[in-house]
Structure formats: structure tokens, C-alpha cells
Amino acid sequence: EPAAGIARFVRTLALGLALWGGPVLAAGLALGWESTPFRLGWFFSKAATVTFGGAYAVLPYVGREAVEAHGWLDAGQMVDGLGLAETTPGPLIMVLQFVGFLAGWNHPGTMSPLGAATLGAATATWSTFAPCFLWIFLGAPHLERMRRVPRLSGALAAVTAAVVGIIASLAAWFGAQVLWPLGGADWAALALATGAFVALRRGWGVVPVVLGSALAGWLGRAAFAGGG
């Protein structure tokens, strides 16, 4: 039984690493190790390995690295990506595809912008989620046994506490980009954020608050453009 378990673990690990790394290495061999698709594959592979806690724990790392370290897009575009994603049931995959698409579009290299953007979006998605399935297949058979280990349960509780802090960091980073862009306060955004907060505290549903905020923002922008 132990030998069979080890053999299964090795087979799963080998197959998972091949499926995960194969497309990334192929992009490097075909387009160059400095090409945007390969760099995206390497970056999102690291993100899938070192982050934990779900979408809102991954996004602070991705946002800062994609904007400040790699320069694939600017902070305003990153905020737009999160806003777009929040209109769908799958925010993480939408934001990461958005980052990959803009990275390829802005830095196409020898490819056409649309081709590089499409490949960038696909690479970001694959490199993020292929490792996640590998961790699931490796850990799922042992999950119940691990949950009964007191020290491991304590470690997981500490991870949960850390995730709360990471999510707070995400809110602070994105909030700063929206409410204080370019160092000055955006009073319209502050008013909308305050109104949304009050509405949620009064028991309004998330959907009407999001839709109402989007409508208010659109009307405000239309009025500003008309007045200008």
C-alpha cells in the first residue's frame, strides 16, 4: 500500500509537471526566453506556486508585479481589469486573462499585437490553473488524514489569518488607485464608494449596488463629456 501510494504520487507529479511546463517551455523555444508569452508563463507559474487563499490573495501579488515590476500595463488598466472581472462570476480568471492580453498587446515582440495578446491571455490562464489542478490531484487523497494532524490544523488557521491581511492589502492598493489617482482625490469616486458602502450597510443587495454604481458612473462620465 505505501509503495503504491508513492508510485501514484510520482506518476501524478511527472504528468502534472509535463502538462504544466510543456506549453511554457514551447513558448520560450519558439519565441525566445525574453518573449512576453514565456515571461507571462514563468510569472504566472510562480504566482500559482507562492500564493494561497483564493482570488483576492493572488491579485495583490499579480497587480504589483505586473504593473510595477514588469510594466505590462499601468495601474489604471489593472483597476479596469478588476472592475470588468467583478461583473462576472469568475473574477480571478478574468483579471489574469486581462493582464495577459494587455501584456501581449503592449509588448508583442515579433508577433502581431492581436496574436501576442491572445497567446498572452491563454498562457496566463494555463500557467495559473494547471498547477492548481496538480496540487489538488497530489493532495486530495491525503486531505482527510492531514486534517486530523493538530499541528497542521494550527498552520492552516495561521494561513487563514494571513489571507485576511492580504485581502486588506488588496483593498488598500486598488482603493488608492481609484480614489487617489495621480496623487489627487477623485471626489466622484469617493462619493460613489461612500454611497455604495452606506447602501450595503443598510441591507441592499450586492447586485443592485454594483449596477447602480455602474449606472451612476456612466451618467457622470456622460455629463462630464457633454459639458466639456
Short mmCIF file of C-alpha atoms in Angstrom, two decimals:
data_model
loop_
_atom_site.label_atom_id
_atom_site.label_comp_id
_atom_site.label_asym_id
_atom_site.label_seq_id
_atom_site.Cartn_x
_atom_site.Cartn_y
_atom_site.Cartn_z
CA GLU A 1 0.00 0.00 0.00
CA PRO A 2 2.70 2.63 0.81
CA ALA A 3 4.63 1.67 -2.32
CA ALA A 4 1.51 2.02 -4.46
CA GLY A 5 0.82 5.43 -2.93
CA ILE A 6 4.35 6.62 -3.68
CA ALA A 7 4.15 5.32 -7.25
CA ARG A 8 0.85 7.16 -7.77
CA PHE A 9 2.33 10.35 -6.35
CA VAL A 10 5.36 10.18 -8.68
CA ARG A 11 3.21 9.46 -11.76
CA THR A 12 0.84 12.31 -10.95
CA LEU A 13 3.70 14.70 -10.29
CA ALA A 14 5.52 13.81 -13.53
CA LEU A 15 2.39 14.10 -15.67
CA GLY A 16 1.31 17.33 -14.00
CA LEU A 17 4.70 18.98 -14.41
CA ALA A 18 4.82 17.96 -18.08
CA LEU A 19 1.35 19.36 -18.81
CA TRP A 20 2.07 22.50 -16.82
CA GLY A 21 5.55 23.29 -18.09
CA GLY A 22 5.31 21.97 -21.63
CA PRO A 23 3.45 24.93 -23.19
CA VAL A 24 5.60 27.44 -21.29
CA LEU A 25 8.85 25.84 -22.48
CA ALA A 26 7.44 25.60 -26.01
CA ALA A 27 6.76 29.35 -25.98
CA GLY A 28 10.33 30.01 -24.86
CA LEU A 29 11.84 27.75 -27.52
CA ALA A 30 9.67 29.14 -30.31
CA LEU A 31 9.63 32.85 -29.43
CA GLY A 32 12.68 33.36 -27.21
CA TRP A 33 13.28 33.35 -23.48
CA GLU A 34 12.72 37.12 -23.29
CA SER A 35 9.43 36.99 -25.19
CA THR A 36 6.28 38.16 -23.44
CA PRO A 37 4.44 34.80 -23.67
CA PHE A 38 7.31 32.94 -21.99
CA ARG A 39 7.74 35.63 -19.32
CA LEU A 40 3.99 35.51 -18.66
CA GLY A 41 4.10 31.73 -18.35
CA TRP A 42 7.01 31.88 -15.92
CA PHE A 43 5.47 34.68 -13.88
CA PHE A 44 2.03 33.13 -13.51
CA SER A 45 3.57 29.75 -12.73
CA LYS A 46 5.35 31.42 -9.81
CA ALA A 47 2.13 33.16 -8.78
CA ALA A 48 0.27 29.84 -8.71
CA THR A 49 3.02 28.32 -6.57
CA VAL A 50 3.72 31.01 -3.97
CA THR A 51 0.25 32.49 -3.42
CA PHE A 52 -2.59 30.99 -1.41
CA GLY A 53 -6.06 31.90 -0.20
CA GLY A 54 -8.05 32.35 -3.40
CA ALA A 55 -8.50 35.15 -5.91
CA TYR A 56 -8.18 38.08 -3.53
CA ALA A 57 -4.91 36.74 -2.17
CA VAL A 58 -3.42 36.26 -5.67
CA LEU A 59 -4.38 39.67 -7.07
CA PRO A 60 -2.17 41.87 -4.82
CA TYR A 61 0.91 39.95 -5.96
CA VAL A 62 -0.14 39.95 -9.62
CA GLY A 63 -1.14 43.61 -9.57
CA ARG A 64 2.08 44.91 -8.10
CA GLU A 65 4.36 42.69 -10.18
CA ALA A 66 2.53 43.21 -13.49
CA VAL A 67 2.34 46.98 -13.04
CA GLU A 68 5.44 47.95 -11.09
CA ALA A 69 7.99 45.22 -11.84
CA HIS A 70 7.22 44.19 -15.43
CA GLY A 71 5.38 47.26 -16.76
CA TRP A 72 2.94 45.15 -18.76
CA LEU A 73 0.09 47.58 -18.01
CA ASP A 74 -0.49 50.62 -15.83
CA ALA A 75 -2.36 50.88 -12.52
CA GLY A 76 -5.48 52.33 -14.15
CA GLN A 77 -5.69 49.40 -16.56
CA MET A 78 -5.26 46.97 -13.67
CA VAL A 79 -8.19 48.62 -11.89
CA ASP A 80 -10.24 48.40 -15.10
CA GLY A 81 -9.47 44.67 -15.26
CA LEU A 82 -10.70 44.12 -11.73
CA GLY A 83 -13.84 46.16 -12.42
CA LEU A 84 -14.53 44.10 -15.54
CA ALA A 85 -13.98 40.86 -13.65
CA GLU A 86 -16.33 41.82 -10.82
CA THR A 87 -19.22 41.85 -13.30
CA THR A 88 -18.76 38.08 -13.82
CA PRO A 89 -18.91 35.02 -11.55
CA GLY A 90 -15.18 34.28 -12.09
CA PRO A 91 -13.14 37.34 -11.12
CA LEU A 92 -9.69 35.76 -10.89
CA ILE A 93 -9.60 34.15 -14.32
CA MET A 94 -10.97 37.34 -15.92
CA VAL A 95 -8.34 39.58 -14.30
CA LEU A 96 -5.46 37.27 -15.18
CA GLN A 97 -6.63 36.90 -18.78
CA PHE A 98 -6.94 40.68 -18.95
CA VAL A 99 -3.36 41.10 -17.68
CA GLY A 100 -2.05 38.50 -20.12
CA PHE A 101 -3.94 40.05 -23.02
CA LEU A 102 -2.69 43.58 -22.37
CA ALA A 103 0.85 42.35 -21.75
CA GLY A 104 0.89 40.72 -25.17
CA TRP A 105 -0.82 43.67 -26.81
CA ASN A 106 1.57 46.23 -25.34
CA HIS A 107 4.70 44.10 -25.87
CA PRO A 108 4.04 41.92 -28.96
CA GLY A 109 7.67 41.45 -29.97
CA THR A 110 7.83 39.85 -33.42
CA MET A 111 4.14 38.86 -33.36
CA SER A 112 1.09 40.91 -34.30
CA PRO A 113 -0.47 42.71 -31.31
CA LEU A 114 -3.67 40.66 -31.51
CA GLY A 115 -1.81 37.37 -31.86
CA ALA A 116 0.51 38.18 -28.97
CA ALA A 117 -2.41 39.35 -26.83
CA THR A 118 -4.41 36.18 -27.50
CA LEU A 119 -1.42 33.97 -26.74
CA GLY A 120 -0.67 36.03 -23.63
CA ALA A 121 -4.19 35.59 -22.28
CA ALA A 122 -4.09 31.83 -22.94
CA THR A 123 -0.64 31.48 -21.36
CA ALA A 124 -1.67 33.41 -18.24
CA THR A 125 -4.75 31.22 -17.80
CA TRP A 126 -2.94 27.93 -18.36
CA SER A 127 0.05 28.76 -16.17
CA THR A 128 -2.21 29.80 -13.30
CA PHE A 129 -4.66 26.94 -13.24
CA ALA A 130 -2.65 23.93 -14.44
CA PRO A 131 -0.56 23.93 -11.21
CA CYS A 132 -3.73 24.24 -9.12
CA PHE A 133 -5.07 21.00 -10.54
CA LEU A 134 -1.71 19.36 -9.90
CA TRP A 135 -1.85 20.35 -6.21
CA ILE A 136 -5.40 19.03 -5.98
CA PHE A 137 -4.56 15.64 -7.51
CA LEU A 138 -1.48 15.31 -5.32
CA GLY A 139 -3.10 16.35 -2.04
CA ALA A 140 -6.71 15.19 -2.29
CA PRO A 141 -6.04 11.52 -1.34
CA HIS A 142 -4.35 12.67 1.86
CA LEU A 143 -6.62 15.55 2.81
CA GLU A 144 -8.70 13.82 5.48
CA ARG A 145 -5.62 12.40 7.15
CA MET A 146 -3.89 15.78 7.15
CA ARG A 147 -6.89 17.47 8.72
CA ARG A 148 -6.52 15.21 11.76
CA VAL A 149 -2.96 16.41 12.43
CA PRO A 150 -3.18 19.12 15.15
CA ARG A 151 -0.06 20.98 14.11
CA LEU A 152 -1.17 21.12 10.50
CA SER A 153 -4.59 22.40 11.55
CA GLY A 154 -2.85 25.15 13.51
CA ALA A 155 -0.76 26.06 10.49
CA LEU A 156 -3.87 26.27 8.30
CA ALA A 157 -5.53 28.55 10.87
CA ALA A 158 -2.50 30.85 10.68
CA VAL A 159 -2.72 30.83 6.88
CA THR A 160 -6.37 31.87 7.12
CA ALA A 161 -5.42 34.82 9.33
CA ALA A 162 -2.70 35.85 6.89
CA VAL A 163 -5.14 35.73 3.99
CA VAL A 164 -7.37 38.27 5.76
CA GLY A 165 -4.42 40.65 5.90
CA ILE A 166 -3.59 40.04 2.24
CA ILE A 167 -7.17 40.83 1.21
CA ALA A 168 -6.99 44.06 3.23
CA SER A 169 -3.80 44.92 1.35
CA LEU A 170 -5.60 44.30 -1.95
CA ALA A 171 -8.44 46.62 -0.94
CA ALA A 172 -5.96 49.33 0.09
CA TRP A 173 -3.93 49.09 -3.15
CA PHE A 174 -6.90 49.13 -5.51
CA GLY A 175 -8.69 51.72 -3.39
CA ALA A 176 -5.71 54.05 -3.63
CA GLN A 177 -5.61 53.71 -7.43
CA VAL A 178 -9.32 54.52 -7.72
CA LEU A 179 -9.82 57.16 -5.02
CA TRP A 180 -6.47 58.95 -5.26
CA PRO A 181 -5.25 58.57 -8.85
CA LEU A 182 -2.09 60.51 -9.69
CA GLY A 183 -1.86 61.77 -6.12
CA GLY A 184 -5.13 63.75 -6.12
CA ALA A 185 -8.53 62.80 -4.75
CA ASP A 186 -11.24 61.71 -7.19
CA TRP A 187 -14.28 63.17 -5.44
CA ALA A 188 -16.79 61.45 -7.70
CA ALA A 189 -15.24 58.06 -6.94
CA LEU A 190 -15.19 58.90 -3.22
CA ALA A 191 -18.88 59.81 -3.32
CA LEU A 192 -19.77 56.61 -5.18
CA ALA A 193 -17.72 54.47 -2.77
CA THR A 194 -19.37 56.13 0.22
CA GLY A 195 -22.83 55.67 -1.25
CA ALA A 196 -22.17 52.02 -2.04
CA PHE A 197 -20.88 51.41 1.49
CA VAL A 198 -23.96 53.02 3.06
CA ALA A 199 -26.29 51.06 0.77
CA LEU A 200 -24.64 47.75 1.65
CA ARG A 201 -24.77 48.58 5.37
CA ARG A 202 -28.49 49.29 5.02
CA GLY A 203 -29.08 45.81 3.62
CA TRP A 204 -29.15 46.43 -0.11
CA GLY A 205 -28.11 43.51 -2.28
CA VAL A 206 -24.73 43.45 -3.97
CA VAL A 207 -26.19 43.24 -7.48
CA PRO A 208 -28.32 46.42 -7.30
CA VAL A 209 -25.44 48.29 -5.63
CA VAL A 210 -22.99 47.28 -8.36
CA LEU A 211 -25.46 48.03 -11.16
CA GLY A 212 -26.50 51.33 -9.59
CA SER A 213 -22.87 52.39 -9.15
CA ALA A 214 -22.07 51.47 -12.77
CA LEU A 215 -25.08 53.49 -13.98
CA ALA A 216 -24.13 56.48 -11.81
CA GLY A 217 -20.55 56.37 -13.09
CA TRP A 218 -21.70 56.16 -16.71
CA LEU A 219 -24.13 59.06 -16.29
CA GLY A 220 -21.47 61.13 -14.54
CA ARG A 221 -18.91 60.49 -17.27
CA ALA A 222 -21.51 61.24 -19.99
CA ALA A 223 -22.48 64.51 -18.28
CA PHE A 224 -18.82 65.49 -17.89
CA ALA A 225 -18.08 64.70 -21.53
CA GLY A 226 -21.17 66.62 -22.66
CA GLY A 227 -20.27 69.60 -20.54
CA GLY A 228 -16.69 69.57 -21.83
#
